[in-house]
mmCIF file of C-alpha atoms in Angstrom:
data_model
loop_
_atom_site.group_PDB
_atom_site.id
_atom_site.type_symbol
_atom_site.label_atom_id
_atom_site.label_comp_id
_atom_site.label_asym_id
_atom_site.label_seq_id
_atom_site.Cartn_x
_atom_site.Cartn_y
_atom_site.Cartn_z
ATOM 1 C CA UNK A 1 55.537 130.843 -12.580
ATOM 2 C CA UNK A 2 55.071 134.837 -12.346
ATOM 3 C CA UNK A 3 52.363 134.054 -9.650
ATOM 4 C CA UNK A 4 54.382 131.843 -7.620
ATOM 5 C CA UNK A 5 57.289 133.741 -7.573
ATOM 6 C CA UNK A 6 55.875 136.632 -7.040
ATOM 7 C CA UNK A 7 53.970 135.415 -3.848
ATOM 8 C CA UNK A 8 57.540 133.958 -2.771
ATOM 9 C CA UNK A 9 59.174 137.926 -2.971
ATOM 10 C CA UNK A 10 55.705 139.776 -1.374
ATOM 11 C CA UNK A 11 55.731 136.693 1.486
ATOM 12 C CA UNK A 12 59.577 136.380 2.589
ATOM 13 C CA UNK A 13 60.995 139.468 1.285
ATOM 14 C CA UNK A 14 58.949 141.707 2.307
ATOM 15 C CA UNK A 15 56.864 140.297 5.040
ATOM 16 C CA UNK A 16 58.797 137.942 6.559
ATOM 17 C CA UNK A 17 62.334 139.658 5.972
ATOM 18 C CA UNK A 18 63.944 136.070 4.915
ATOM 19 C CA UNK A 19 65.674 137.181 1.782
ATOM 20 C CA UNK A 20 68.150 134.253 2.412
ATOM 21 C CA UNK A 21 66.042 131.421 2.455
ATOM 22 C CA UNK A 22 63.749 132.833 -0.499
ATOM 23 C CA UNK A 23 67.289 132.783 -2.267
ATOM 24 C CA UNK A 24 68.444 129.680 -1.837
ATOM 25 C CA UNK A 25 65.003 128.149 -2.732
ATOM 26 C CA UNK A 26 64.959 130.276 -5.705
ATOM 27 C CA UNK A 27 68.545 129.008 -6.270
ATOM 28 C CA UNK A 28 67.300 125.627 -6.101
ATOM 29 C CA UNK A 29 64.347 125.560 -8.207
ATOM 30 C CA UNK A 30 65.410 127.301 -11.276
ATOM 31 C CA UNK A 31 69.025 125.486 -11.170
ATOM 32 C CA UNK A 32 67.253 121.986 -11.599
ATOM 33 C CA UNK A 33 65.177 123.479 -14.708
ATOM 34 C CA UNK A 34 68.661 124.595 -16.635
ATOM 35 C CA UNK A 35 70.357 121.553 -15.644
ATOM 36 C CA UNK A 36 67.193 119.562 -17.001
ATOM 37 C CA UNK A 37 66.852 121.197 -19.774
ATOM 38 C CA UNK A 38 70.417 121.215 -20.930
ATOM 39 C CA UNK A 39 70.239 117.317 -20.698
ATOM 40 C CA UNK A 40 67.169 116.846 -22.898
ATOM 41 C CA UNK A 41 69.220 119.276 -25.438
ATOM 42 C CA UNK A 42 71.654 117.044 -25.542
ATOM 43 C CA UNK A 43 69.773 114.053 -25.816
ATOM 44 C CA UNK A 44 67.279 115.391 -28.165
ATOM 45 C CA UNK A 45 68.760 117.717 -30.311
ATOM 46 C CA UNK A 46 65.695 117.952 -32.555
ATOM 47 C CA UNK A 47 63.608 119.224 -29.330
ATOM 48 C CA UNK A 48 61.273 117.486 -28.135
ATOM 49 C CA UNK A 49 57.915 118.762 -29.476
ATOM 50 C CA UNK A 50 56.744 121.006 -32.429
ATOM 51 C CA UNK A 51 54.489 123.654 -31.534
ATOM 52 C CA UNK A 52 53.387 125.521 -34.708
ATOM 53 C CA UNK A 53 55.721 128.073 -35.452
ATOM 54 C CA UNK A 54 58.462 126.893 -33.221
ATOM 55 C CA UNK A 55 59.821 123.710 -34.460
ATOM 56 C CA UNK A 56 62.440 122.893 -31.407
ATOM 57 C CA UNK A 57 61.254 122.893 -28.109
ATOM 58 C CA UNK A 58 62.446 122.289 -24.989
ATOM 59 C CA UNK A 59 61.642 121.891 -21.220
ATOM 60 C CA UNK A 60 62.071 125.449 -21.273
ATOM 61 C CA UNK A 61 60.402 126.054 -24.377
ATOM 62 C CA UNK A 62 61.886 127.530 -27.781
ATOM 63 C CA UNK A 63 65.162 128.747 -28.097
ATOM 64 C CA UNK A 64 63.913 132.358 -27.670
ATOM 65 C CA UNK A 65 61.988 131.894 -24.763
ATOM 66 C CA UNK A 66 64.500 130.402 -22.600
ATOM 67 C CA UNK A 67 66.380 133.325 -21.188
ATOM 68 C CA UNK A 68 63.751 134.109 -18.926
ATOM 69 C CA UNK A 69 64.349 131.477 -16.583
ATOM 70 C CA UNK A 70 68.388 130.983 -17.073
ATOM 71 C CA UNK A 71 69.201 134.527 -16.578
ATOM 72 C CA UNK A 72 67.262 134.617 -12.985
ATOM 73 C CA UNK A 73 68.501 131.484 -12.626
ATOM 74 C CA UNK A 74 71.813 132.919 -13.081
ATOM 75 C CA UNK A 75 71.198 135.635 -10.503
ATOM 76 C CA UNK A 76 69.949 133.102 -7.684
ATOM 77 C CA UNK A 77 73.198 130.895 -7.923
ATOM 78 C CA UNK A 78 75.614 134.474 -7.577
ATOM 79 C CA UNK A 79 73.022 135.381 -4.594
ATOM 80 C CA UNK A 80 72.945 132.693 -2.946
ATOM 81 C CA UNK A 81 76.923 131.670 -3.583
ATOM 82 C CA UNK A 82 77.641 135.337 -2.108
ATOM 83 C CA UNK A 83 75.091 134.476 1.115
ATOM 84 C CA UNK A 84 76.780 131.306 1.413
ATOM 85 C CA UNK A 85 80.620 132.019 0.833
ATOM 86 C CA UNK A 86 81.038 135.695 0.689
ATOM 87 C CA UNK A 87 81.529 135.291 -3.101
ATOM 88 C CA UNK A 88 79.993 135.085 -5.966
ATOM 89 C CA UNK A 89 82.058 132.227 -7.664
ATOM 90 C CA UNK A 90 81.759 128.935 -6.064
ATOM 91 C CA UNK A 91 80.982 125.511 -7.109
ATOM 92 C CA UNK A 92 77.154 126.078 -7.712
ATOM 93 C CA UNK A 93 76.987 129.473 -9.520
ATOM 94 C CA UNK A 94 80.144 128.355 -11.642
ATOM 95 C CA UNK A 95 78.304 124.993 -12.590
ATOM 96 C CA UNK A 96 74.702 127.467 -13.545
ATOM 97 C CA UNK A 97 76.601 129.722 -15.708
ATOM 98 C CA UNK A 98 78.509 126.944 -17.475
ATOM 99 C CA UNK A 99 75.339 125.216 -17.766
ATOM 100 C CA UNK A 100 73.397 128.221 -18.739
ATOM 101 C CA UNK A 101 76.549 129.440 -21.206
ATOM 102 C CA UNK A 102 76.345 125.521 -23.134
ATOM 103 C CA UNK A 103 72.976 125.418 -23.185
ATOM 104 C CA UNK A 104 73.166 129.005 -25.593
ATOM 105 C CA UNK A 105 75.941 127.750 -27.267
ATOM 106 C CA UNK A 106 73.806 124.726 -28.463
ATOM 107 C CA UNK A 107 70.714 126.006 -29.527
ATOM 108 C CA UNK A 108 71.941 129.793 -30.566
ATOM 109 C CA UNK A 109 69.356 132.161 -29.849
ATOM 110 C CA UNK A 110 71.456 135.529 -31.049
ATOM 111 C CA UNK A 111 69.838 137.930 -28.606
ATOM 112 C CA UNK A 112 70.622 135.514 -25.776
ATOM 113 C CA UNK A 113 74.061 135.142 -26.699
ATOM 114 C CA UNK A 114 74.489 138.701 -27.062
ATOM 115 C CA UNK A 115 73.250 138.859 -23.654
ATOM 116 C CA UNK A 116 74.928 136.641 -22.370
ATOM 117 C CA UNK A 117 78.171 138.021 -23.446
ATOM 118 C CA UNK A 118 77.554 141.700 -21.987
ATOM 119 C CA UNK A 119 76.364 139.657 -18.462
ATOM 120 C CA UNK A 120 79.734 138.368 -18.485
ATOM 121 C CA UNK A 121 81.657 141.248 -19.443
ATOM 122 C CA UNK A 122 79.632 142.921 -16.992
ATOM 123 C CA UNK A 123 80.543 140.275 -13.648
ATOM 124 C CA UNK A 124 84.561 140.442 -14.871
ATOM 125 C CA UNK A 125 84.251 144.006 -14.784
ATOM 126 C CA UNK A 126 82.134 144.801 -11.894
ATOM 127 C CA UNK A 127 82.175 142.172 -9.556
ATOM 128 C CA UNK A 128 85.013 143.413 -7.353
ATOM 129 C CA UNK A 129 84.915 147.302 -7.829
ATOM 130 C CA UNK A 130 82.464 149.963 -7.835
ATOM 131 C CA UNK A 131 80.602 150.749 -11.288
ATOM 132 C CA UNK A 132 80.733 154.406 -12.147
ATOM 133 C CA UNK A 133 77.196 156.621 -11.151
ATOM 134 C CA UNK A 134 76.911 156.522 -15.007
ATOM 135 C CA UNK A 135 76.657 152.908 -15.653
ATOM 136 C CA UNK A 136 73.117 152.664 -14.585
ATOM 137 C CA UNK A 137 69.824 150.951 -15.323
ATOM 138 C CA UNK A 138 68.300 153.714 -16.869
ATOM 139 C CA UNK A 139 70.818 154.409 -19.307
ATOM 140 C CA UNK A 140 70.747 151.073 -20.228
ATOM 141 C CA UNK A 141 67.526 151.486 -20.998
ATOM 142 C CA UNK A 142 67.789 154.728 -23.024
ATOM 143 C CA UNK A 143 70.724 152.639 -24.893
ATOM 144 C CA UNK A 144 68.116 149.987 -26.161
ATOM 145 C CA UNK A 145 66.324 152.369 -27.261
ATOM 146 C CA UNK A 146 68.842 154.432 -29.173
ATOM 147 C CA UNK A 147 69.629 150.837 -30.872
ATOM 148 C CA UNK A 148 66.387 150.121 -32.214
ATOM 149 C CA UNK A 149 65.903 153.733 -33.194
ATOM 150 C CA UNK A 150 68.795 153.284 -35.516
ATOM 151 C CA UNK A 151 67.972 149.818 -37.137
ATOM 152 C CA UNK A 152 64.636 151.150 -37.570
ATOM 153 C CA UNK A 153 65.401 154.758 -39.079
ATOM 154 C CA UNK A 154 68.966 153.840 -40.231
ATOM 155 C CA UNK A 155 69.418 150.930 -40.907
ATOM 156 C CA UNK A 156 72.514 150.464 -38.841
ATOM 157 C CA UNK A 157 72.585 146.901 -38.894
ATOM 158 C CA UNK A 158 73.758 147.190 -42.223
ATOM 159 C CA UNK A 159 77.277 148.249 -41.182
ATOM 160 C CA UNK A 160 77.411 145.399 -38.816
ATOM 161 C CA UNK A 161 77.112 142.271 -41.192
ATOM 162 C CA UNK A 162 79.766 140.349 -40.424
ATOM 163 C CA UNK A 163 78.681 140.417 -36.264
ATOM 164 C CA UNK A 164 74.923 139.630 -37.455
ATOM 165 C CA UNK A 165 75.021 137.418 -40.466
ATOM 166 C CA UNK A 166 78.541 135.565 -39.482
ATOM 167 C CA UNK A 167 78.780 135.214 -35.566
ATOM 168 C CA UNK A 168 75.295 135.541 -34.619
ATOM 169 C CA UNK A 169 73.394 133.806 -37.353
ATOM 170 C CA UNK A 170 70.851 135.987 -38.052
ATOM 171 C CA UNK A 171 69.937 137.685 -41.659
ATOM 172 C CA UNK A 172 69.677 141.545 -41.465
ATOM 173 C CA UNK A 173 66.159 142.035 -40.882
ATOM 174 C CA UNK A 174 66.293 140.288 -37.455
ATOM 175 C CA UNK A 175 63.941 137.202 -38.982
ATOM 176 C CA UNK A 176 61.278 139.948 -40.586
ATOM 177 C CA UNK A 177 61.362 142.181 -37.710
ATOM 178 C CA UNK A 178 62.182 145.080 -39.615
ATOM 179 C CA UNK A 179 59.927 144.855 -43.091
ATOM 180 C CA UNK A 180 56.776 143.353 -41.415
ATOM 181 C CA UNK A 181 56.598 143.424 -37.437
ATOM 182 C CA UNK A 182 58.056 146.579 -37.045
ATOM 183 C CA UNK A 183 56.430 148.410 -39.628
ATOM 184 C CA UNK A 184 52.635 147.380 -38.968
ATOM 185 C CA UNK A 185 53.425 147.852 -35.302
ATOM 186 C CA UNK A 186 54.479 151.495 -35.700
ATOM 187 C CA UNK A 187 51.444 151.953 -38.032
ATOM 188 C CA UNK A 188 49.453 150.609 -35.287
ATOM 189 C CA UNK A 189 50.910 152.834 -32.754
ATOM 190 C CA UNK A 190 49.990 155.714 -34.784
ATOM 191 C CA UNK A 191 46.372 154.828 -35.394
ATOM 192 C CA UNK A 192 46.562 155.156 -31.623
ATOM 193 C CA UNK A 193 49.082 156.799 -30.118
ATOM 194 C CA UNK A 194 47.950 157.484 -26.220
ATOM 195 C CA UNK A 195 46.159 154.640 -24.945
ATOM 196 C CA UNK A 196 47.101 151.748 -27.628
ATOM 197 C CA UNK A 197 45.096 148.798 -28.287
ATOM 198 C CA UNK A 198 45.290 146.671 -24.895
ATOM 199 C CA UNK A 199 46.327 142.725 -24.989
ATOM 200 C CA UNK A 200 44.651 141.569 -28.721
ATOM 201 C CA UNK A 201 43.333 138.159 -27.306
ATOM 202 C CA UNK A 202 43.183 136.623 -30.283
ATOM 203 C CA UNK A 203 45.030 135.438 -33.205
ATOM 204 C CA UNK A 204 43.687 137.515 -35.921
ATOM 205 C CA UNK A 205 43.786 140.583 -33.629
ATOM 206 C CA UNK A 206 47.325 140.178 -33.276
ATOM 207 C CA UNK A 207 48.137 139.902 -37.263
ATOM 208 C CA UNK A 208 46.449 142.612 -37.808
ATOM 209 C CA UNK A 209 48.420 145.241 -35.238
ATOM 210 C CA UNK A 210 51.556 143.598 -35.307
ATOM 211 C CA UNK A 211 51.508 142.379 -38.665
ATOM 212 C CA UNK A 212 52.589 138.640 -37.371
ATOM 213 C CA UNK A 213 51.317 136.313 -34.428
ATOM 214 C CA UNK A 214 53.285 137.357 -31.585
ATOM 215 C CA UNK A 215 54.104 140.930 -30.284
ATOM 216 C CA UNK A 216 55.993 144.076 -31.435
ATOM 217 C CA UNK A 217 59.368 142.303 -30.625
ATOM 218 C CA UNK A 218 60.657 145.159 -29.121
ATOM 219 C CA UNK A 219 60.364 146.165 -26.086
ATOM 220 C CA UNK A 220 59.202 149.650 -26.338
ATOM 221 C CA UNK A 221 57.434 149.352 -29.362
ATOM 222 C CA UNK A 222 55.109 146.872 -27.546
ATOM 223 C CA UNK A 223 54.597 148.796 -24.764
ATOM 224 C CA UNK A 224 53.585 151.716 -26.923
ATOM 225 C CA UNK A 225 51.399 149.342 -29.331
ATOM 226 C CA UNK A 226 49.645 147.954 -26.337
ATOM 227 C CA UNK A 227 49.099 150.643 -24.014
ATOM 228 C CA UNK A 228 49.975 154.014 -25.936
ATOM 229 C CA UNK A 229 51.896 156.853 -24.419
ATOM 230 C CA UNK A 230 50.724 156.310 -21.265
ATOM 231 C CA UNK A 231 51.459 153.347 -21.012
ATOM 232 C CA UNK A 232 55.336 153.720 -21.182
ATOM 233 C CA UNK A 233 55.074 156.603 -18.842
ATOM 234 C CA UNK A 234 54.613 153.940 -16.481
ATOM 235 C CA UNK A 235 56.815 151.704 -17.713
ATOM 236 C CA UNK A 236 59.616 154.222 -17.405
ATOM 237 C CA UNK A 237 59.032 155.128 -14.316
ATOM 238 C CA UNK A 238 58.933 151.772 -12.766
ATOM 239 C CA UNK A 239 62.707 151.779 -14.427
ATOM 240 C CA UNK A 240 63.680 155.135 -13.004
ATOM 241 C CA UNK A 241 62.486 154.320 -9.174
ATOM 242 C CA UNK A 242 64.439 151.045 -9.534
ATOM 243 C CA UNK A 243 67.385 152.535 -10.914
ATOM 244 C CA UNK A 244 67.518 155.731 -8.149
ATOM 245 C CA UNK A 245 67.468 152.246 -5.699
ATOM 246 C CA UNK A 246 69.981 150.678 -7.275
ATOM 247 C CA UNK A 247 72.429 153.564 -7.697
ATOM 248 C CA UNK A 248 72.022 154.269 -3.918
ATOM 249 C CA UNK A 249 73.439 151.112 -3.570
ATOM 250 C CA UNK A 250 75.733 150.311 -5.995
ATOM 251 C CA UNK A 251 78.893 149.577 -3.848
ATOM 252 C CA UNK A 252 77.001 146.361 -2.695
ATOM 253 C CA UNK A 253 78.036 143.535 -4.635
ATOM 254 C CA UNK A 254 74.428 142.326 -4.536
ATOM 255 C CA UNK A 255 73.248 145.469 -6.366
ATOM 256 C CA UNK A 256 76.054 145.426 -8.721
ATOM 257 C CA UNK A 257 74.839 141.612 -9.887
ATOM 258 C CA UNK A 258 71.340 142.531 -9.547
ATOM 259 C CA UNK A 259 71.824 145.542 -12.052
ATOM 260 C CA UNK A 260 73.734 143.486 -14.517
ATOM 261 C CA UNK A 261 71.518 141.434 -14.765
ATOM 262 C CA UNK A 262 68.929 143.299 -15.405
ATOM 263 C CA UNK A 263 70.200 145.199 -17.916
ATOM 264 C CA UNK A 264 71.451 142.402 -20.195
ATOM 265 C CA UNK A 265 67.851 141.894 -20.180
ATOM 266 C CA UNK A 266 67.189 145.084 -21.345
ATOM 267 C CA UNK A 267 69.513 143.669 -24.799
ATOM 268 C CA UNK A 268 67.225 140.893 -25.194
ATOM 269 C CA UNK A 269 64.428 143.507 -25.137
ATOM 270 C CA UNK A 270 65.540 145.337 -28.505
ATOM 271 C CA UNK A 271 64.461 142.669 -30.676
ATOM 272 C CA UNK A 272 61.782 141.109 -28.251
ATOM 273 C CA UNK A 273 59.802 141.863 -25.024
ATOM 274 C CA UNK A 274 60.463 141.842 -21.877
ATOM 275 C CA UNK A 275 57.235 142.583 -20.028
ATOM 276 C CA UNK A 276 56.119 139.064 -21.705
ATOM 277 C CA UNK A 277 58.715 136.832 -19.903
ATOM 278 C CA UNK A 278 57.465 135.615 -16.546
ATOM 279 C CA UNK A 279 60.360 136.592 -14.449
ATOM 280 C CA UNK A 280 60.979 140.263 -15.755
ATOM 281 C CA UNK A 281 58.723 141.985 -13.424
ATOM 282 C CA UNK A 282 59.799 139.735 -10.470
ATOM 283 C CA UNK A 283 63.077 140.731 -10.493
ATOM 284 C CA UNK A 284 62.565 144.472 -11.277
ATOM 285 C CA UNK A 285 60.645 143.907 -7.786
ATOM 286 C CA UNK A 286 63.659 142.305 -6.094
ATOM 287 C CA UNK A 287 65.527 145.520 -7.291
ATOM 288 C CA UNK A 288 63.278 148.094 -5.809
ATOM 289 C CA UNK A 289 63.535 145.916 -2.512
ATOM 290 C CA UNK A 290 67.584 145.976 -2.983
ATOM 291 C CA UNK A 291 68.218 147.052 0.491
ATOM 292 C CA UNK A 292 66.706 143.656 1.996
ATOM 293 C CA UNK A 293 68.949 141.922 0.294
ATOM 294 C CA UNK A 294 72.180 143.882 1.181
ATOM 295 C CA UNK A 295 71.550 143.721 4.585
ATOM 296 C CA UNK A 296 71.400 139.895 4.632
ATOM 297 C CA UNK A 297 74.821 138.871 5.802
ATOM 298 C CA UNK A 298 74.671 141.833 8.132
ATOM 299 C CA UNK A 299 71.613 140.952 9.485
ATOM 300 C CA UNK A 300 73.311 137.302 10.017
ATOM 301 C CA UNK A 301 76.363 139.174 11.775
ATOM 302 C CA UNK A 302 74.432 140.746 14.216
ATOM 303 C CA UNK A 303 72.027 137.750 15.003
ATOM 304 C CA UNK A 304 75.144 135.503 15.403
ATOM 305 C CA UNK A 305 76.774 138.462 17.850
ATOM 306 C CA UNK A 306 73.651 138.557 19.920
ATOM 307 C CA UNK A 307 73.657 134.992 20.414
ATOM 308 C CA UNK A 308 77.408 135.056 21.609
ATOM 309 C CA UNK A 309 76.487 137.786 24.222
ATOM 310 C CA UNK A 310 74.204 135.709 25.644
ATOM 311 C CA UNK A 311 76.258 132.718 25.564
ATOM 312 C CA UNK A 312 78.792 134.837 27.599
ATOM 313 C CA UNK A 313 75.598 136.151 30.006
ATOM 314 C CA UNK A 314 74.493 132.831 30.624
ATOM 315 C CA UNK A 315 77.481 130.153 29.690
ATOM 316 C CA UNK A 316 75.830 126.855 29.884
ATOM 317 C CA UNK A 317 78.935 125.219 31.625
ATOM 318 C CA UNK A 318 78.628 127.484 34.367
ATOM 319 C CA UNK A 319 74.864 126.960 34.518
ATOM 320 C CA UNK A 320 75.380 123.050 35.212
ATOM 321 C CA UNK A 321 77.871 123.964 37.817
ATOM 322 C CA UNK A 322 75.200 125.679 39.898
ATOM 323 C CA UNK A 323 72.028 124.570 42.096
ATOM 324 C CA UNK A 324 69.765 126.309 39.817
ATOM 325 C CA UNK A 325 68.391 123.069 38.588
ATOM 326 C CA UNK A 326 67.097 119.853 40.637
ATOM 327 C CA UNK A 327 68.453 116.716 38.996
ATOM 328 C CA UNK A 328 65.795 114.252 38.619
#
């Protein structure tokens, strides 16, 4: 999936300069795998396959790793709705965020929810006005960071029970994220703090840095794990470049979406990864190319005003009128 939509942006984004037809196939495509997918949830409660540790899976995977393609998804309906209707909200973005909104209320992954619920805040907010220079991607970013710095160091999450245990269903070390996966990825970053350790390809590699099967489970913390100091000096800035687009054009609705989205994926990146879902990098593309994709409906204005000039050049009724062609 990262391949093939990646080829799609490089191909009609930037080569071809058809954002709007990339947009409604994107549309397309990742609507039919949340509308699936909430279907066999409902039908198979249970999920549909056991892959060892994750005991209910979906179309889309485990609970956890479903974000990935309903948040995109998400941003393809409002895209394409806007393209289509000069809004947002119509029929088919309203019937992708109610299915993507069910399908999280059914299966509860916490970090999606939360999510979720700060994408929506963001759209009521910020879908008809202009956000404020310092409501930006980066500080997002430097947010997420701040979070994990104090549920690691201070154990903030402490103070915030009732949200954690209560609404979101989650115990207070974030499912062993804080005594195990945290802790013996932080040792690991300091056995090697500037280049890190690469991709472990192989199960014991991996319970050995990060102290469990998986990854760091937080953004950052993977980065650094994986590719040291270094590494995230990259990482941030690919976020700052994206964000300095992005803020230059922030009184597009398209941006404004584009940004929100993005950074409620920076929330599911405190107590997972982001680099590891497929469509992360993708879309932090899309953003960097942000000025295709506000110029689509004036690019469509002045292609439909060059075709009326014509029409009013050349009006076919007075064409038939005249001699210029032989009847057969």
């Amino acid at each position: 999936m990262l391949g093939v939509l990646t080829c799609l942006i490089i191909e009609m984004v930037i080569i071809k300069n058809d954002e709007r037809n990339f947009v409604n196939g994107a549309r397309v495509f990742f609507s039919l795998l949340i509308y699936i997918n909430l279907v066999l949830i409902i039908i198979y409660p249970e999920g549909l396959y056991y892959e060892d540790p994750y005991y209910n899976n979906w179309l889309l995977g485990y609970k956890n790793f479903q974000s990935c393609i309903i948040f995109p998804g998400m941003l393809f309906a409002f895209l394409d709705s806007y393209y289509s209707h000069k809004r947002i909200i119509s029929t088919n973005s309203l019937f992708v965020i109610l299915a993507s909104g069910v399908t999280f209320a059914i299966i509860w992954p916490a970090s999606s929810v939360a999510a979720f619920f700060i994408f929506i805040l963001g759209l009521i907010f910020f879908s008809r006005k202009q956000m404020p220079p310092f409501i930006n991607l980066w500080n997002v970013f430097l947010i997420s960071a701040i979070f994990f710095i104090m549920i690691i160091v201070f154990n903030i999450q402490e103070h915030f029970a009732w949200l954690i245990e209560d609404v979101l269903k989650r115990d207070l070390s974030f499912t062993g994220r804080t005594n195990i996966i945290w802790n013996s990825s932080i040792k690991s970053f300091l056995s090697s703090p500037f280049i890190g350790f690469g991709n472990p390809d192989s199960k014991y590699a991996r319970l050995i840095i990060f102290g469990i099967n998986a990854h760091a489970h937080n953004d950052i913390l993977d980065v650094l794990v994986r590719s040291g100091i270094v590494g995230l000096c990259i990482y941030i800035g690919m976020i700052l470049c994206v964000n300095k687009r992005l803020l230059n054009y922030r009184h597009f609705i398209v941006a404004r979406v584009m940004l929100i989205t993005i950074a409620s994926v920076f929330v599911l990146g405190i107590v997972g990864v982001n680099h590891s879902r497929p469509t992360f990098f993708p879309m932090l593309m899309m953003a960097y190319h942000i000025e295709n994709f506000c110029s689509v409906p004036y690019r469509e204005m002045i292609v439909k005003q060059e075709k009326q000039k014509k029409s009013r050049i050349f009006p076919v009724s007075n064409i038939k009128k005249t001699n210029l062609f032989i009847q057969p």
